[in-house]
Coordinates of C-alpha atoms and ligand atoms in Angstrom, one line a residue:
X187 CA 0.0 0.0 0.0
X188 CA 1.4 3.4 -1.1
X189 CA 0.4 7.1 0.4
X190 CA -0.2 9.0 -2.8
X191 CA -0.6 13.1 -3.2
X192 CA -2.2 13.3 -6.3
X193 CA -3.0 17.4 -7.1
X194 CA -5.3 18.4 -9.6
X195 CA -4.7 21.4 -12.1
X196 CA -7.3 24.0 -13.3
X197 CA -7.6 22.3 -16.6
X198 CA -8.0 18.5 -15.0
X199 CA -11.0 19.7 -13.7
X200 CA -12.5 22.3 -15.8
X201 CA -16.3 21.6 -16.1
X202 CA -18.5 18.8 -14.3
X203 CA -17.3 15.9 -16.3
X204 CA -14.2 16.4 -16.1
X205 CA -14.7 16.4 -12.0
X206 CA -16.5 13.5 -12.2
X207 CA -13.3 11.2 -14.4
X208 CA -11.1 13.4 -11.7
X209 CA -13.3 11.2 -8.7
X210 CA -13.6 8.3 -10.6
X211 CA -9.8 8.0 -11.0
X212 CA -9.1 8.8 -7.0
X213 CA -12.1 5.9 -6.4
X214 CA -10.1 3.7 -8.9
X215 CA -6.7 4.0 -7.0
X216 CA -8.2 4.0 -3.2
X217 CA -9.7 0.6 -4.5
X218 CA -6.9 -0.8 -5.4
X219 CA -5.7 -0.4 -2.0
X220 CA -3.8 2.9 -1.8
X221 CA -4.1 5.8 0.7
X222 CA -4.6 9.2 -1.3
X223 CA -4.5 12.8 -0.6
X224 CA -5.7 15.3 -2.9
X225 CA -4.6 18.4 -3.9
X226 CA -7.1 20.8 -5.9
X227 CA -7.0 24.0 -8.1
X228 CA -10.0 26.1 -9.2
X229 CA -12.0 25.2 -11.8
X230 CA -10.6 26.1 -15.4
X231 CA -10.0 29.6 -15.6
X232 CA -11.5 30.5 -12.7
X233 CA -8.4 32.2 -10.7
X234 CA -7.9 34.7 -13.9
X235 CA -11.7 35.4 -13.6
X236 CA -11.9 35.8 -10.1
X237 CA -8.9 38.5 -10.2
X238 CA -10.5 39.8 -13.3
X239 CA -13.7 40.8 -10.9
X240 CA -11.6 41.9 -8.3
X241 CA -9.5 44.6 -10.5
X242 CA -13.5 45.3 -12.3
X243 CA -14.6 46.8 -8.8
X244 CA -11.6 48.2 -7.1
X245 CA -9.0 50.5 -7.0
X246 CA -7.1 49.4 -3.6
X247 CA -7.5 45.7 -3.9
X248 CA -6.5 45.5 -0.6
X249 CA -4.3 42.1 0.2
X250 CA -6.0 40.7 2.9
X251 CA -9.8 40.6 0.7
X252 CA -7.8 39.2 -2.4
X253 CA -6.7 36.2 -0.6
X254 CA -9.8 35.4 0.8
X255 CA -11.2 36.0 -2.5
X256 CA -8.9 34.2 -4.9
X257 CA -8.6 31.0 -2.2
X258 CA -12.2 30.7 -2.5
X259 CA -11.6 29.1 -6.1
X260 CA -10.2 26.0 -4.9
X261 CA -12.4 26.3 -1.7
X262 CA -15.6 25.5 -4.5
X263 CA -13.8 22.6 -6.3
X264 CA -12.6 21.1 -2.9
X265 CA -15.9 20.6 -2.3
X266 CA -17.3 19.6 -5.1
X267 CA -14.7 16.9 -5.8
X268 CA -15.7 15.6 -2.4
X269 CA -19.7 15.4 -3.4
X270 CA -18.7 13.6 -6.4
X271 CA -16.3 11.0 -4.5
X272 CA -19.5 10.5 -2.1
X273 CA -21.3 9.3 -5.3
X274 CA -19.4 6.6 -5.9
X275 CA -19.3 5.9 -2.5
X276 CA -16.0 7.0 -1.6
X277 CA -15.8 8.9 2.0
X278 CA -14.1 12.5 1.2
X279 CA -13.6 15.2 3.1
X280 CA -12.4 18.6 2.0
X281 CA -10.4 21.0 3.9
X282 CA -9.1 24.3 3.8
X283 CA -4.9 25.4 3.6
X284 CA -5.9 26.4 7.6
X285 CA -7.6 23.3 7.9
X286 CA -4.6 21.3 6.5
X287 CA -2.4 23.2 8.9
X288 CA -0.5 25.2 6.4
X289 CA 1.2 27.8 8.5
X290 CA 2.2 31.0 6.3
X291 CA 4.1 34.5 6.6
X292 CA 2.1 37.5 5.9
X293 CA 2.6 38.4 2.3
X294 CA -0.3 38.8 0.9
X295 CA -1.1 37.0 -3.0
X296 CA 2.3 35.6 -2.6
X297 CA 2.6 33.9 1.0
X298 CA 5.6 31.6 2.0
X299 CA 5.4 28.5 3.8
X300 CA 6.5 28.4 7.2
X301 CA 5.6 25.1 8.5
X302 CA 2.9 22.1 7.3
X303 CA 0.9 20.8 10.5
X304 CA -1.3 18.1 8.8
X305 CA -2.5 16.4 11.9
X306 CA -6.4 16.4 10.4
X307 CA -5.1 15.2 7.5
X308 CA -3.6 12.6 9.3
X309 CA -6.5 12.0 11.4
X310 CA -8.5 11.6 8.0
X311 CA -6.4 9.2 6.6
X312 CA -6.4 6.6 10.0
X313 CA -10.3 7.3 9.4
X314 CA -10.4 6.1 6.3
X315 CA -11.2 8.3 4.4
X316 CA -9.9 10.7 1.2
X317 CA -8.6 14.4 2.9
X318 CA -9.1 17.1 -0.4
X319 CA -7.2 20.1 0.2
X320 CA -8.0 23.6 -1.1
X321 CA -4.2 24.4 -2.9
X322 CA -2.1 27.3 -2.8
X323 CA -4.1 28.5 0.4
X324 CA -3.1 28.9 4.2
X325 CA -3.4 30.9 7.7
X326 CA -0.8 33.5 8.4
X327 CA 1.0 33.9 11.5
X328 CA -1.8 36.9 11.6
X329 CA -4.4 34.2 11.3
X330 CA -5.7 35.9 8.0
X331 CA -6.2 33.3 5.1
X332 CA -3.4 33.5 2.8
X333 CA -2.9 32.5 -1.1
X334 CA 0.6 30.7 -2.0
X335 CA 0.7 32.6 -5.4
X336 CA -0.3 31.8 -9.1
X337 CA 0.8 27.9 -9.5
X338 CA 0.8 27.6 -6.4
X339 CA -1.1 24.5 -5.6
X340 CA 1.9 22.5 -6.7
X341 CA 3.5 23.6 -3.8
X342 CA 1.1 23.1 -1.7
X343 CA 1.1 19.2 -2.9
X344 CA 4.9 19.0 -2.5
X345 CA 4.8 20.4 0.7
X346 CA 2.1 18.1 1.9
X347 CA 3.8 15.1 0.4
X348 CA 6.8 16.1 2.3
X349 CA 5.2 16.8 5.6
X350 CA 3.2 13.2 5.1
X351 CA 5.9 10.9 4.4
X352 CA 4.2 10.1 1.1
X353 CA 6.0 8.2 -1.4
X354 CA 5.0 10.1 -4.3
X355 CA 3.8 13.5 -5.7
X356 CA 2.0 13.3 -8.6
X357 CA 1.5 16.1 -10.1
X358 CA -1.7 15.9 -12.9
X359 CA -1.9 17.8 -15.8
X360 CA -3.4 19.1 -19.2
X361 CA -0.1 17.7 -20.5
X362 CA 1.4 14.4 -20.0
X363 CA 4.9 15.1 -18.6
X364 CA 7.6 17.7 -19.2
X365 CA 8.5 17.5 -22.7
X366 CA 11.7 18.4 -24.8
X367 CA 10.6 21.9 -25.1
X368 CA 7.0 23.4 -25.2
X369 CA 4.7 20.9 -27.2
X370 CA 2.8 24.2 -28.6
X371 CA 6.0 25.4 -30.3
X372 CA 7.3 22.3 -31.7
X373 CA 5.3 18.9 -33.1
X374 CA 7.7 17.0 -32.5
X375 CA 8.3 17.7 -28.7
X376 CA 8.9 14.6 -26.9
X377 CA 7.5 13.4 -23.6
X378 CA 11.0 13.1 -20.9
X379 CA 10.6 9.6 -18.9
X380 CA 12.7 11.1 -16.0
X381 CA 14.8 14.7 -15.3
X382 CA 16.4 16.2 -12.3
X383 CA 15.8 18.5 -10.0
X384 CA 18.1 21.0 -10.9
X385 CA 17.2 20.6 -14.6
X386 CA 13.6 21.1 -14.1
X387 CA 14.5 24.0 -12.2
X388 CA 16.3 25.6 -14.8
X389 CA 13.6 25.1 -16.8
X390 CA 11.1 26.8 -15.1
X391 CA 13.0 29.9 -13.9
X392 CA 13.5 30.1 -17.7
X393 CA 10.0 30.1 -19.3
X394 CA 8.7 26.2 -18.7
X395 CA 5.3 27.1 -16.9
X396 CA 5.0 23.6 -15.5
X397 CA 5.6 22.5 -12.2
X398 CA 5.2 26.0 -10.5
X399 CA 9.0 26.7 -9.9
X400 CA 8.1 27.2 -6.2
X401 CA 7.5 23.9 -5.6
X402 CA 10.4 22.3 -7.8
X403 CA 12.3 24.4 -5.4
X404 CA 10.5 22.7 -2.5
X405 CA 10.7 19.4 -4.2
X406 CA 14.5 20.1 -4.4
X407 CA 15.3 21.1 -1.0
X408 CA 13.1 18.4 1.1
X409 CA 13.9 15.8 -1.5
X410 CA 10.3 14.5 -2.4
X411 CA 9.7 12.9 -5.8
X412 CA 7.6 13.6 -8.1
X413 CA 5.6 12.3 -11.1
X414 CA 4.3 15.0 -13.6
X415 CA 1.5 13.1 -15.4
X416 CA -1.8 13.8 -17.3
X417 CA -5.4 14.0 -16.1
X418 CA -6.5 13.2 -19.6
X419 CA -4.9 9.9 -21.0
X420 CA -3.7 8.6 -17.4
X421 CA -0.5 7.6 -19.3
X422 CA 2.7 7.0 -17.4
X423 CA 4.6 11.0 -17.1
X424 CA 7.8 12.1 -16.2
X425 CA 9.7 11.5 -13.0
X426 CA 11.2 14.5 -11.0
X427 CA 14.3 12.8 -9.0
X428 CA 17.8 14.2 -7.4
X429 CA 20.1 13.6 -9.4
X430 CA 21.6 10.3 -9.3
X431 CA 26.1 10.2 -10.1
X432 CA 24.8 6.6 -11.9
X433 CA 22.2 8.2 -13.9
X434 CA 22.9 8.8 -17.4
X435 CA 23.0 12.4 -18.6
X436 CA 21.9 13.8 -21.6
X437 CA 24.0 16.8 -23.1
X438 CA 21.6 18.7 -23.3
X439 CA 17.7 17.6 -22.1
X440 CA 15.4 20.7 -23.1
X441 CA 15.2 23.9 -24.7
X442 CA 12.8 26.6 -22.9
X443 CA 12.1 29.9 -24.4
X444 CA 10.6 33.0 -21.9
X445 CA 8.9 35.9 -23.3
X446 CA 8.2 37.5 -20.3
X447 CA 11.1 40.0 -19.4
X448 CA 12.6 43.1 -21.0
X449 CA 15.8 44.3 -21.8
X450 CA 17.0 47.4 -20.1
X451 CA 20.2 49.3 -21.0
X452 CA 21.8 52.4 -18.9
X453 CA 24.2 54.0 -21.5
X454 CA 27.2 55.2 -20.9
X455 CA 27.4 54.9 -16.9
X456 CA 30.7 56.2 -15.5
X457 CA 33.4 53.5 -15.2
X458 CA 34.5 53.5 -11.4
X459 CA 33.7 51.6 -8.0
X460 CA 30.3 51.6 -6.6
X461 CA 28.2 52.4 -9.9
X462 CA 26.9 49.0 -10.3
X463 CA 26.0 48.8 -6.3
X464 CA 24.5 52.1 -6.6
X465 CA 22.3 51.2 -9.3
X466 CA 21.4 47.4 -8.4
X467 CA 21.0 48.8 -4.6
X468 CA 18.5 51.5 -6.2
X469 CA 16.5 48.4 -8.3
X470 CA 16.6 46.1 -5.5
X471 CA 15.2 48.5 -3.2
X472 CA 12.2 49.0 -5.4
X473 CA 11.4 45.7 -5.6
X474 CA 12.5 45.2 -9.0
X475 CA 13.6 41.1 -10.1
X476 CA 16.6 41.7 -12.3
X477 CA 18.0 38.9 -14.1
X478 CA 21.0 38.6 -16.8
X479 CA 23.5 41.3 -16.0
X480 CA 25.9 42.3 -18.8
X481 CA 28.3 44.9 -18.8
X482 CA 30.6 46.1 -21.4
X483 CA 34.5 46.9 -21.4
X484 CA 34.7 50.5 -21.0
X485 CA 36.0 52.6 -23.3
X486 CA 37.0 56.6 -22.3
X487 CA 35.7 55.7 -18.7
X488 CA 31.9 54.6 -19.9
X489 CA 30.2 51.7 -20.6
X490 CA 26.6 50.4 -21.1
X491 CA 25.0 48.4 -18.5
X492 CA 22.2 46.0 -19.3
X493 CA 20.0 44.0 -17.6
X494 CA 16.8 42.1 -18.3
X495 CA 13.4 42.3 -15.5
X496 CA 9.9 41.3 -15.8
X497 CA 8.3 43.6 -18.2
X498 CA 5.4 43.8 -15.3
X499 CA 8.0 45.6 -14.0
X500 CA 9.3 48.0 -16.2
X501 CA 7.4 51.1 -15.4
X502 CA 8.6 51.0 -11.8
X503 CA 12.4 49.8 -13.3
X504 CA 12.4 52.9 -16.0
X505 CA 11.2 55.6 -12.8
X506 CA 14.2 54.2 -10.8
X507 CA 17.0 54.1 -13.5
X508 CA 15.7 57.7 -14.7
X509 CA 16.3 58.9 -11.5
X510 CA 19.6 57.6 -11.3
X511 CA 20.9 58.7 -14.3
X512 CA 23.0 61.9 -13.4
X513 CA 24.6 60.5 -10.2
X514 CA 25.8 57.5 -12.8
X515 CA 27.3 60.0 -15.1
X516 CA 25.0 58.0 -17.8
X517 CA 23.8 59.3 -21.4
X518 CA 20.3 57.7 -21.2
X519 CA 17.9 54.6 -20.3
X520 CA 16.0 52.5 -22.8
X521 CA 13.8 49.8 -22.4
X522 CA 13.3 47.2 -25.0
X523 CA 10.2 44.7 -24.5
X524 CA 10.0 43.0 -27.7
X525 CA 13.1 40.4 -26.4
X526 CA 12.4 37.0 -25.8
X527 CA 15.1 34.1 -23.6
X528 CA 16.1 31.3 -25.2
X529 CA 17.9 28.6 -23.1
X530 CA 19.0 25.7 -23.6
X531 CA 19.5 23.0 -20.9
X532 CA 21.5 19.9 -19.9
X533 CA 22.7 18.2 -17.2
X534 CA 25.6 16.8 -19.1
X535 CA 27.0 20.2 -20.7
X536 CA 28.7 20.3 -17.4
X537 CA 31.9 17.8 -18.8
X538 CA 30.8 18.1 -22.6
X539 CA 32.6 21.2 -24.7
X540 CA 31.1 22.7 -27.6
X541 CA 27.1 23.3 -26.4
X542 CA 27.3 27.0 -26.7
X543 CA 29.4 27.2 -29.8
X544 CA 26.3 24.2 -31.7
X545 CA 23.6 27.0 -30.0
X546 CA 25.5 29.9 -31.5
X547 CA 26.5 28.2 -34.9
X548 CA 22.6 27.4 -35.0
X549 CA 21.4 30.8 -34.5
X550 CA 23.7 32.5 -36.7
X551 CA 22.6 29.9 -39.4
X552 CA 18.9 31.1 -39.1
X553 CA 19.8 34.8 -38.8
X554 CA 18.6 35.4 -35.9
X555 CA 20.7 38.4 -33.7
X556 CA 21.9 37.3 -30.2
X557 CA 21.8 40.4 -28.4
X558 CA 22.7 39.0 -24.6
X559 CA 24.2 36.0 -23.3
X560 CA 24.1 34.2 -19.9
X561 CA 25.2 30.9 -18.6
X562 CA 25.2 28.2 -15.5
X563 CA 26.6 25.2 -15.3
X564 CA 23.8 23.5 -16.9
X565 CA 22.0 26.4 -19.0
X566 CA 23.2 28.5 -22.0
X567 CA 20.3 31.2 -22.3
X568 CA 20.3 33.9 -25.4
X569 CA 18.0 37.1 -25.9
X570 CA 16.6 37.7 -29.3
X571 CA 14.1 39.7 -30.6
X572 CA 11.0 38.3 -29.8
X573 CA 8.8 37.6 -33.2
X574 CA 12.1 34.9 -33.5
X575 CA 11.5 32.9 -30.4
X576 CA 9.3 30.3 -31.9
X577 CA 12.0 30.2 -35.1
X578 CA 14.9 29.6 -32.2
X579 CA 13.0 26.8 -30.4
X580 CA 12.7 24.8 -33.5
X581 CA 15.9 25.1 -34.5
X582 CA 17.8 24.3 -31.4
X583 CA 15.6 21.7 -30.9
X584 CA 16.0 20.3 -33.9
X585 CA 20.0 21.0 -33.9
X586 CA 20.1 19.1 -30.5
X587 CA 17.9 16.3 -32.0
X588 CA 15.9 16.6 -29.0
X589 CA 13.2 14.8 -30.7
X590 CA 15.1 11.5 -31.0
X591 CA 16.3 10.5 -27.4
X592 CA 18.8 12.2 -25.3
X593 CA 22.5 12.6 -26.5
X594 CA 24.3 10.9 -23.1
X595 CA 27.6 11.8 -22.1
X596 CA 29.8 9.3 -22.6
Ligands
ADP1719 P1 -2.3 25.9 -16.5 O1 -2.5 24.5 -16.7 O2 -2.2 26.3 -15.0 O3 -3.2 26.8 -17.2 P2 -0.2 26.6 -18.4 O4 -1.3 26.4 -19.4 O5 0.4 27.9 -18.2 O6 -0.8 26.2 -17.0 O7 0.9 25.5 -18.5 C1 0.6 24.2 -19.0 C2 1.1 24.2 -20.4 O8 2.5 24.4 -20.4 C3 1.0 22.9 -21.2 O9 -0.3 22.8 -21.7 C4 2.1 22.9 -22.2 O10 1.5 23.3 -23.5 C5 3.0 24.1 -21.8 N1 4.4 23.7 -21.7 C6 5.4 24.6 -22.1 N2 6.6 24.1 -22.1 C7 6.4 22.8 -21.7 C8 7.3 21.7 -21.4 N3 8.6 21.8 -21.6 N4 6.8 20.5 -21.0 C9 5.4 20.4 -20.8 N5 4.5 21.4 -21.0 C10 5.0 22.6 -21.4
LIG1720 N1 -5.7 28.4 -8.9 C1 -4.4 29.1 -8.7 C2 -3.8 29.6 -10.0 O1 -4.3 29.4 -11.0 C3 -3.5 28.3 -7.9 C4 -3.1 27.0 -8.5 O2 -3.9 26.3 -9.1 O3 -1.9 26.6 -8.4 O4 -2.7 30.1 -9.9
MG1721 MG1 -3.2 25.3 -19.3

């Protein structure tokens, strides 16, 4: 007998049928002798439309009321779920983050986890019965209900599979694993039967949108497996495990693109000690996420500085490097959001030369203008101009014949 956490996305359980294979699968595996908890999202789209109402009838939006009103989402499908379990005669009972004991800090629409106390979901369990749990929800150290983030019901599974003991996450999806690169983008994207930790991760701080990268993180850190599979075909997915020194590695395992951030440049900043700490001092205490710092050689004592930061962000970025400008002795600021990353990711680049010069050879043979570059041991990532992102996937995909197998190390 196994202790499963199986979590449910949005999409798994989009309309009434789809709720009802969702309960018909959990009945399936209790019967054949397993002990399940469940993790649920909202219904379809209904996060987007709840914040969608929220920004329709206010200004302030203050924190506190949009947590309890985006966690009310999964509060609806928690219970439903549970109603149709009952019909097939399977005992459910649903419970809130509070409920589950998922103990938060105070951050409002983006709350950390401080510590899982799942003793009713424990209690449930020796009962008999099938605990549901409302995802990316908790109470705060203020005792006001809390919401984990966007994705974050993922977390919210990992953390309760972690806290449980279980011995698996499965994480189900529209999808049915983590494929070669996104399966909109290329045809022949192909399903991976196991990755690591650290390469998953890359992916998703570079543009995969599945797992939420929160919880990879978690999954990382605490060491919990998981199983990224589909609520559609049921099919076998992709296993999420540490990686192990026996394992084979493939060169390279994905290619991610991320259209998401712009590209900021400070011209001509004064080339001496404390510029760069002045301005990433000034960003950082603004709030702003900057990623992919390049700076030039200088020549006559200036240089250009650029960076790239969530285009959400780059209003509040431009304000703050405008008002910078004269103590940094720079010419100007421009912001460029038609950029896109395109990264390309391997375990096994770490002992195999030549990756960046087949992802720059491929490029250049598709004209397509690499404006930044960035690396980490297992990443190479690019900016182009962003009507080429699609154009780049497919052809380092193709270059890295992603769709045939991994390339190991030898
Ligand atoms: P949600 O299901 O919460 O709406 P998204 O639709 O943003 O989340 O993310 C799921 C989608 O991510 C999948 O349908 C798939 O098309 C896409 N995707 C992009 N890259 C990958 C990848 N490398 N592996 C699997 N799915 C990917
Ligand atoms: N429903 C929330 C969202 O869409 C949380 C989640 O499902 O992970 O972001
Ligand atoms: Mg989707």
């Amino acid at each position: 007998m196994a202790l499963l956490v199986q979590k449910f996305g949005g999409t798994s359980v989009g309309d009434p049928d789809r709720m009802r294979n969702v309960a018909d699968y959990i009945a399936r595996t209790v019967r054949r002798g397993n002990q399940v908890v469940i993790v649920i999202s909202a219904m379809g789209k209904e996060t987007d439309e709840l914040l969608r109402l929220a920004r329709e009838v206010s200004g302030t939006r203050p924190g506190r009321e949009m947590d309890m009103l985006v966690t009310a989402g999964e509060r609806k499908a928690m219970a439903l779920l549970c109603m149709a379990l009952a019909d097939l005669g399977i005992e459910a009972e649903s419970f809130t983050g509070s409920q589950a004991g998922f103990l938060t800090d105070t951050t409002h629409m983006d709350a950390k986890i401080l510590d899982v106390r799942p003793d009713r979901i424990r209690a449930s369990l020796d009962a008999g019965r099938v605990p549901v749990v409302g995802g990316a929800q908790g109470v705060s150290t203020a005792k006001d209900v809390t919401f984990l983030g966007r994705g974050g019901s993922d977390t919210t599974a990992v953390a309760l599979a972690h806290a449980l003991g279980a011995d698996m996450c499965e994480l189900y999806t529209d999808v049915s694993g983590v494929f070669t690169t996104d399966p909109r983008l290329v045809d022949n994207a192909r399903k991976m039967e196991q990755i690591s930790f650290d390469e998953l991760l890359e992916m998703t701080a570079n543009g995969c949108p599945k797992p939420a990268m929160r919880s990879v993180e978690y999954a990382r850190n605490h060491g919990v497996d998981l199983h990224v599979r589909s609520a559609f075909t049921w099919e076998h997915g992709t296993l999420v495990t540490k990686e192990d020194p026996n394992m084979e590695q493939a060169i390279v395992s994905s290619v991610v693109s991320d259209t998401d951030e712009a590209k900021i440049t400070i011209e001509g900043v004064a080339d001496r000690p404390g510029i760069a700490a002045h301005l990433f001092r000034g960003l950082a205490d603004a709030g702003a996420n900057v990623d992919m710092i390049v700076q030039n050689t200088s020549l006559e004592g200036h240089t250009d500085i650029s960076f790239t930061v969530p285009k959400a962000d780059v209003p509040n970025v431009r304000v703050v490097c405008e008002s910078l400008v004269e103590e940094l002795g720079a010419r100007g600021v421009h912001a460029d959001t038609a950029v896109a990353r395109v990264s390309v990711i391997g375990a096994g680049m770490k002992s195999h030369p030549g990756v960046a010069a087949t992802v720059f050879e491929t490029l250049a043979d598709n004209d397509i203008n690499i404006e930044m570059i960035s690396t980490s041991a297992i990443r190479i990532s690019c900016v182009v101009r962003e009507p080429q992102t699609e154009r780049a996937v497919q052809v380092l995909h193709a270059a890295f014949e992603l769709d045939k197998g991994p390339k190991l190390v030898d």
